[in-house]
Coordinates of N, CA and C in Angstrom, one line a residue:
X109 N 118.3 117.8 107.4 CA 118.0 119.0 106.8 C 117.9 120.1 107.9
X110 N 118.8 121.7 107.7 CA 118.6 122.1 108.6 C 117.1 123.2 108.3
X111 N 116.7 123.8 110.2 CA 115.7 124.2 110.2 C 115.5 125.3 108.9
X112 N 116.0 125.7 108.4 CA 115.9 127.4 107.0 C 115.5 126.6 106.6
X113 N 116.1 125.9 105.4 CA 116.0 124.6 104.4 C 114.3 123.8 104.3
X114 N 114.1 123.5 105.7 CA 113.0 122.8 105.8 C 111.8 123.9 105.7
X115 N 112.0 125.3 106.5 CA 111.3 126.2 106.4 C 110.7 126.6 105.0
X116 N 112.1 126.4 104.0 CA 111.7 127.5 102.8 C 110.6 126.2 102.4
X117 N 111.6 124.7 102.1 CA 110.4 123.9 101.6 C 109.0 123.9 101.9
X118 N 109.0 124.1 103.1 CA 107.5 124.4 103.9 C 106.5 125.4 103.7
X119 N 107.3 126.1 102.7 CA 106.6 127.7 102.6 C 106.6 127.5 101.6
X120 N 107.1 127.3 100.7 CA 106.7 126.5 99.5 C 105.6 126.0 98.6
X121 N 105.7 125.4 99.6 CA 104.4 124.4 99.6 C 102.9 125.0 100.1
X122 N 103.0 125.8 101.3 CA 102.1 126.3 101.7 C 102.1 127.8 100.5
X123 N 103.1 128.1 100.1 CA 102.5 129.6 99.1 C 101.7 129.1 97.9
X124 N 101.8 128.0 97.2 CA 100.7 127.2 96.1 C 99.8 126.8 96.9
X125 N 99.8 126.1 97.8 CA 98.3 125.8 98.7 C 97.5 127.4 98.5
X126 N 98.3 128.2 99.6 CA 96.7 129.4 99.9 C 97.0 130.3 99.1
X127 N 98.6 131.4 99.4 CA 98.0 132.3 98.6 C 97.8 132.5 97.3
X128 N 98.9 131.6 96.5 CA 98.9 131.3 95.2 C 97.0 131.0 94.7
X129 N 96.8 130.0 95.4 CA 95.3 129.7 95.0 C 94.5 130.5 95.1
X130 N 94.5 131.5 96.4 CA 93.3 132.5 97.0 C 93.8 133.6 95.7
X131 N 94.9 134.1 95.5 CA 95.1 135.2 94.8 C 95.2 135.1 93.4
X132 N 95.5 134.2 92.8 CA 95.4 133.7 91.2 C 94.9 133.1 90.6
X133 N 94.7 131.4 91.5 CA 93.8 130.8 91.3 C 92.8 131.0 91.1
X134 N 91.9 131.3 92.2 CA 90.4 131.9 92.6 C 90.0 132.8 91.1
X135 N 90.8 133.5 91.4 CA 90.6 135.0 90.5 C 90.7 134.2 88.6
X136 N 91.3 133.4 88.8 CA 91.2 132.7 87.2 C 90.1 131.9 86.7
X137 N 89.8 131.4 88.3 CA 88.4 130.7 87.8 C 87.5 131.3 87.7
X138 N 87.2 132.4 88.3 CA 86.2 133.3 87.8 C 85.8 133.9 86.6
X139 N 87.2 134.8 86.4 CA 87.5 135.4 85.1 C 88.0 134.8 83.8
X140 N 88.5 134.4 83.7 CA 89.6 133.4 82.9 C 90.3 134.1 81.9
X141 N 91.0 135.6 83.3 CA 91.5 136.5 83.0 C 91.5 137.3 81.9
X142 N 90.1 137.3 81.7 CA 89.4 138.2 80.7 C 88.1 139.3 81.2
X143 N 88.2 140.0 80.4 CA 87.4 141.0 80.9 C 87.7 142.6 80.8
X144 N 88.9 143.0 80.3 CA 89.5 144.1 80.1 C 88.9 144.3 78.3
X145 N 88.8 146.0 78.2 CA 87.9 145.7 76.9 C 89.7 145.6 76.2
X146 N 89.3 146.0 74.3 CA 91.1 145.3 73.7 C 91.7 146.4 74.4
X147 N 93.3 146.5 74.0 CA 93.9 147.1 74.1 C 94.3 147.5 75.8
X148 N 95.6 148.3 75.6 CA 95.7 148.3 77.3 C 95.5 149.9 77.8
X149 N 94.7 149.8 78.2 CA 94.2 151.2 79.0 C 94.8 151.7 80.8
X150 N 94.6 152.7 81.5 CA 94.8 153.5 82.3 C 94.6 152.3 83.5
X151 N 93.3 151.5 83.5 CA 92.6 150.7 84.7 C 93.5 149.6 84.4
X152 N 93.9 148.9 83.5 CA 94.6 147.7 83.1 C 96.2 147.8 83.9
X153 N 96.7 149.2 83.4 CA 97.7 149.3 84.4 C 97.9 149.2 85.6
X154 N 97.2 150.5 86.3 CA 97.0 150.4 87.7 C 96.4 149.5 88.1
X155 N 95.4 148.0 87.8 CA 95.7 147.0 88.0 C 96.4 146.0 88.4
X156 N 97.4 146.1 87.4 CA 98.5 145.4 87.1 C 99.4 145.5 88.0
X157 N 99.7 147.0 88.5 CA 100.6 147.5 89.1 C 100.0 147.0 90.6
X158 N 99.4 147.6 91.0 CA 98.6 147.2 92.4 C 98.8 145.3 92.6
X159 N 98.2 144.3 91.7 CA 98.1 143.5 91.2 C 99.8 142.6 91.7
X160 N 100.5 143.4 91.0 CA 101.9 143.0 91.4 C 102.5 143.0 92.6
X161 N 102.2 144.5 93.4 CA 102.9 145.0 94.8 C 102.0 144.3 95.4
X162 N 101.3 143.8 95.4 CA 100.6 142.8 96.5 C 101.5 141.4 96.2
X163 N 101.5 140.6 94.9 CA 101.9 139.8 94.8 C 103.7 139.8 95.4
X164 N 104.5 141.1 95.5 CA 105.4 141.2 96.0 C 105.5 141.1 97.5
X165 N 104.4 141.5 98.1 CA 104.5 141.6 99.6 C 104.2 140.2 99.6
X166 N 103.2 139.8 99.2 CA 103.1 138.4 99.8 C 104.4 137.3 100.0
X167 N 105.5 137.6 98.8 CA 106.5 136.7 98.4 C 108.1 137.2 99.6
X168 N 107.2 138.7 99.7 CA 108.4 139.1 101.4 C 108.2 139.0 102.4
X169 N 106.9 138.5 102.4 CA 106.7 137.9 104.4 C 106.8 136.4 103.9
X170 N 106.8 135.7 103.2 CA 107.3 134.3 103.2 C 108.5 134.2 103.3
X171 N 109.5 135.0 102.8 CA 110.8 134.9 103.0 C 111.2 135.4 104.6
X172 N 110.9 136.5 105.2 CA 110.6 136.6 106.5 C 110.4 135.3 107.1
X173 N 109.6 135.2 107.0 CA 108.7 133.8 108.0 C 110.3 132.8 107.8
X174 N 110.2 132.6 106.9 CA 111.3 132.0 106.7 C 112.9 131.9 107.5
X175 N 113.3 133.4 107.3 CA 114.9 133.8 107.6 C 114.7 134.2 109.2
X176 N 113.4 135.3 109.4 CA 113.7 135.8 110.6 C 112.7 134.8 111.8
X177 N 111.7 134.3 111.1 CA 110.3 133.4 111.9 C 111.0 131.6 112.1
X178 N 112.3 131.4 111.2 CA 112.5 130.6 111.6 C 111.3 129.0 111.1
X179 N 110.4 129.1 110.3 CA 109.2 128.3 110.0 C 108.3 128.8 109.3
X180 N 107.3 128.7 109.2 CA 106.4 128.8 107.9 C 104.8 129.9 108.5
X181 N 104.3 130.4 107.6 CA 102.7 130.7 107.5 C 102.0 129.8 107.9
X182 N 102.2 128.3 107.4 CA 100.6 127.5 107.6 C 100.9 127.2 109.1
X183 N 99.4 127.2 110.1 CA 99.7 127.3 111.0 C 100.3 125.6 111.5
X184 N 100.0 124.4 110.7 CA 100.8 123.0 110.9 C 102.3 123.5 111.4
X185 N 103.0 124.3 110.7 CA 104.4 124.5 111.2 C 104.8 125.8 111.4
X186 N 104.5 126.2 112.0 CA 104.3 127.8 112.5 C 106.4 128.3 112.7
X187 N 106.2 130.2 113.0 CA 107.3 130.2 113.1 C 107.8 130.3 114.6
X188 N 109.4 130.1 114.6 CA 110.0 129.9 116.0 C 109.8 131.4 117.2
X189 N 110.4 132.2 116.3 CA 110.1 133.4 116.6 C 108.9 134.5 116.1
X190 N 109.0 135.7 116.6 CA 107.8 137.2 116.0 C 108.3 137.3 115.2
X191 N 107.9 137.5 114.1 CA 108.0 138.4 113.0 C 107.6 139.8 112.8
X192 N 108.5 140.4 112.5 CA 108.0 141.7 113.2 C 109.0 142.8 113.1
X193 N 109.9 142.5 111.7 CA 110.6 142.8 110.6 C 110.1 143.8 109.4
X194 N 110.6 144.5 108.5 CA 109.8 144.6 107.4 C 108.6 145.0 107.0
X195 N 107.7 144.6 106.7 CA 105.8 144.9 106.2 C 105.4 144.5 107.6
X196 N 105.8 144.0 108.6 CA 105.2 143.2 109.6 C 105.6 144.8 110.7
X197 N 106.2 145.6 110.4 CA 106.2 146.6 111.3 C 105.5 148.1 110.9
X198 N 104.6 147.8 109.8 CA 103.5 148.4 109.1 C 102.3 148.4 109.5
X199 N 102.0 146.5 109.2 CA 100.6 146.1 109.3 C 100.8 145.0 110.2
X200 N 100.3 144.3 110.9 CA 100.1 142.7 111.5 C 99.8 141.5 110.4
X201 N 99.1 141.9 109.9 CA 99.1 140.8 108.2 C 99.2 141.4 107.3
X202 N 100.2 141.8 106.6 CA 100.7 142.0 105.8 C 100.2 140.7 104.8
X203 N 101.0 140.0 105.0 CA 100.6 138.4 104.0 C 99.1 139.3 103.2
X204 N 98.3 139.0 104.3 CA 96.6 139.1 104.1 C 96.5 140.3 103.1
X205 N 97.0 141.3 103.1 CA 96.7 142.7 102.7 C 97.6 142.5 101.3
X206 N 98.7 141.8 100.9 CA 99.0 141.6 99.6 C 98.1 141.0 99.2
X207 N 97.3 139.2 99.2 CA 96.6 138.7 98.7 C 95.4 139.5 98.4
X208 N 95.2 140.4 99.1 CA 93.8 141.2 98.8 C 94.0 142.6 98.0
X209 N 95.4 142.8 97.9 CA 95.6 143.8 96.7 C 95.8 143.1 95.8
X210 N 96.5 141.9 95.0 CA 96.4 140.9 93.9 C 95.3 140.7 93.7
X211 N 94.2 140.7 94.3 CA 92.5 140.4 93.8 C 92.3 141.6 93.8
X212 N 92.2 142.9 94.3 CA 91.5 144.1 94.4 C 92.2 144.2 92.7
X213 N 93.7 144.4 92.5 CA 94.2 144.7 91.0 C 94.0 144.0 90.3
X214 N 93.5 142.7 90.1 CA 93.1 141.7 89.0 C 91.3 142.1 88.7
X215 N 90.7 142.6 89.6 CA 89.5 142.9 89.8 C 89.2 144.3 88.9
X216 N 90.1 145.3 89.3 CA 90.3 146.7 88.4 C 90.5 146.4 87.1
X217 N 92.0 145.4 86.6 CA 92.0 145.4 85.6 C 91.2 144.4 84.5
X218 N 90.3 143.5 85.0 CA 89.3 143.0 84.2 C 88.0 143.4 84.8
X219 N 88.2 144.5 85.4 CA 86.3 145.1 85.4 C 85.5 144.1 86.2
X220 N 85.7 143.1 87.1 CA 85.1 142.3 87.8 C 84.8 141.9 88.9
X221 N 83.1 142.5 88.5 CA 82.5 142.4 90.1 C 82.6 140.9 90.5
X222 N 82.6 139.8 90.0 CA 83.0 138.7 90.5 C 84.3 138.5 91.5
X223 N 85.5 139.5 91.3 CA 86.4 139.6 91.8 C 85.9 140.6 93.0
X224 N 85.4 141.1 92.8 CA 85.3 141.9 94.1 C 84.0 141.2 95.0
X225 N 83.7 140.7 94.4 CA 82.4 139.9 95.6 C 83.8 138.7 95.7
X226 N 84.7 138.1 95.6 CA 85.3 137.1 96.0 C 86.1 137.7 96.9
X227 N 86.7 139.0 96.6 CA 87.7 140.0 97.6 C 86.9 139.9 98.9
X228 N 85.6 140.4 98.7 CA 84.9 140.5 100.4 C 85.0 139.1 101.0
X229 N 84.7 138.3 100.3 CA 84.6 136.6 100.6 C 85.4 136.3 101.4
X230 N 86.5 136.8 100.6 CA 87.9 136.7 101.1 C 88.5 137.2 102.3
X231 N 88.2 138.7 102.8 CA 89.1 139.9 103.4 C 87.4 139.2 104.9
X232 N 86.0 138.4 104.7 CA 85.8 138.2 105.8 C 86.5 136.9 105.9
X233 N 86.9 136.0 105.3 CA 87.3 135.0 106.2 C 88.7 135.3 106.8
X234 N 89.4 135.7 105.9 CA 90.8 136.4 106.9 C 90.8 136.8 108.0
X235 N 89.6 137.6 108.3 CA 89.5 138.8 109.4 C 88.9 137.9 110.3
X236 N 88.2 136.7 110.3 CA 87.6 135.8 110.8 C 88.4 134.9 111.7
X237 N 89.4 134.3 110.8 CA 90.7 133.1 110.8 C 91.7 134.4 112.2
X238 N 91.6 135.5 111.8 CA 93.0 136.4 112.7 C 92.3 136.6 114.0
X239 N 90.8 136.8 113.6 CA 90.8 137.4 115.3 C 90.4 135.9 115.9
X240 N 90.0 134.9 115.3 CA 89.1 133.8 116.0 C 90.4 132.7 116.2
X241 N 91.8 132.7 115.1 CA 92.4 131.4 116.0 C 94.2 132.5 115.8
X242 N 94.3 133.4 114.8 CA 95.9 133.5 114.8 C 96.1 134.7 116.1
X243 N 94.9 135.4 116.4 CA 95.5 136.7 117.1 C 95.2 135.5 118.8
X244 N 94.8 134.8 119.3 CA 95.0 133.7 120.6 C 96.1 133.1 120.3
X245 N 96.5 132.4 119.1 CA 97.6 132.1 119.2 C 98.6 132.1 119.2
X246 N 99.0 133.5 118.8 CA 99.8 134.4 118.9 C 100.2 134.6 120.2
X247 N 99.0 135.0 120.6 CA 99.4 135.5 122.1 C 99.4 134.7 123.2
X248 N 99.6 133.4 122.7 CA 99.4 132.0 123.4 C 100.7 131.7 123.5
X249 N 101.8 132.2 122.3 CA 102.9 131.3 122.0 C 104.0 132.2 122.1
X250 N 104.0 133.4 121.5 CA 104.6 134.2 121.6 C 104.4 135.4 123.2
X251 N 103.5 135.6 124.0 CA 103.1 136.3 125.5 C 103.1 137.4 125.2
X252 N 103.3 138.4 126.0 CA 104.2 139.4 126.2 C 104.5 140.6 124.9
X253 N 105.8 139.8 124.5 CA 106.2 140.2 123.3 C 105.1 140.6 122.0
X254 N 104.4 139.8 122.3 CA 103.2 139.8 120.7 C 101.9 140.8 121.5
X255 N 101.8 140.8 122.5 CA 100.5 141.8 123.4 C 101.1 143.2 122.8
X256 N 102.3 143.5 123.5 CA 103.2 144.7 122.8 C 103.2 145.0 121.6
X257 N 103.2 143.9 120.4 CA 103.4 144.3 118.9 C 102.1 144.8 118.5
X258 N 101.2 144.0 119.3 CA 99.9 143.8 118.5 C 99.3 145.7 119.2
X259 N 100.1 146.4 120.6 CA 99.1 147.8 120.6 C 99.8 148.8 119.9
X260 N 101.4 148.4 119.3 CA 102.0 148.8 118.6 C 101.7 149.5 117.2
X261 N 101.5 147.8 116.7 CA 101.4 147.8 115.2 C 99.9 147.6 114.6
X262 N 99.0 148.7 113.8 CA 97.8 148.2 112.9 C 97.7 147.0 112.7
X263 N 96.5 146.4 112.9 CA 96.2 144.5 112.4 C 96.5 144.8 110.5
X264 N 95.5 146.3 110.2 CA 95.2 145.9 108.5 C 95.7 147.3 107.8
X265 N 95.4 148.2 108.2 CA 96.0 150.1 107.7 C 97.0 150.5 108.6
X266 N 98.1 150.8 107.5 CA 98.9 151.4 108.4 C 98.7 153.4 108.6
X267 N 98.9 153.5 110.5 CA 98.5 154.7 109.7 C 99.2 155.7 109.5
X268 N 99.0 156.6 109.5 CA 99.2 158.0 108.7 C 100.0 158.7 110.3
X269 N 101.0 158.6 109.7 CA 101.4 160.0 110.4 C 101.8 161.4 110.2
X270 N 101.7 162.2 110.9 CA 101.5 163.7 110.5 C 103.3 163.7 110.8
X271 N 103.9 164.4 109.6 CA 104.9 164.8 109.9 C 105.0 166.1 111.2
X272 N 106.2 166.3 111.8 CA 106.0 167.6 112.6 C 106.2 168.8 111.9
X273 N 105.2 170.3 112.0 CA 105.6 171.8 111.7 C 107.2 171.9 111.9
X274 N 107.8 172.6 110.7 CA 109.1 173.0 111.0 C 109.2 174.0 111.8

């Protein structure tokens, strides 16, 4: 099997393990995706919408990790190369910041503070896991190249830049 092949399988598997679980799962067992009053209102959308573009980003740094990383998210089979493509030339976790807009938009659109006490739950263990084993390992595995990305590129907000006066 060559290395892509094995990669996609591998990501696979690891997008049902965490984020699938952390961002739908979780959020179902709480809610049981109820909680919006009837009908579909203003907050149900922009839920939804938010809700989605997270769930999209997440599904484009897997493919990343994949095509350009050469390997996967979970750190068992990490990727060959930086990533540093795409959403990855925005934010540093991107991955992290979709799963936490899929819970911040499932949280809007069913009115739940349960979801938002799981969002914090969540956004500390991430910020925990990056600075305490992926931002050393990173720069364990990748040197140089990732010290550079990382004074580069935002870990979580990308920011703002001021266009120039004409």
């Amino acid at each position: 099997m060559n290395r892509v092949v094995g990669a996609a399988l591998g990501s696979a598997v690891f997008f049902v393990a965490a984020p699938l679980v952390m961002g739908a799962g979780v959020p179902f067992l709480i809610t049981q995706w109820h909680g919006s009053p009837s009908g579909v209102d203003v907050l149900d959308v922009a839920g939804a919408v938010v809700a989605a573009l997270g769930a999209a980003l997440v599904v484009a740094c897997f493919v990343l990790f994949v095509l350009d990383g050469r390997g996967t998210p979970a750190p068992i089979a990490p990727t060959e190369e930086l990533v540093v493509r795409g959403p990855y030339r925005v934010v540093r976790n991107p991955m992290y910041v979709g799963v936490a807009a899929a819970v911040a938009g499932q949280a809007l659109a069913f009115r739940s503070v349960g979801l938002v006490v799981w969002l914090v739950v969540f956004l500390l263990a991430v910020v925990s896991f990056v600075k305490g084993y992926e931002e050393p390992t990173l720069s364990e595995q990748f040197g140089a190249p990732y010290d550079r990305y990382r004074r580069r590129v935002p870990g979580w907000l990308p920011r703002v830049r001021r266009r120039p006066a004409r």
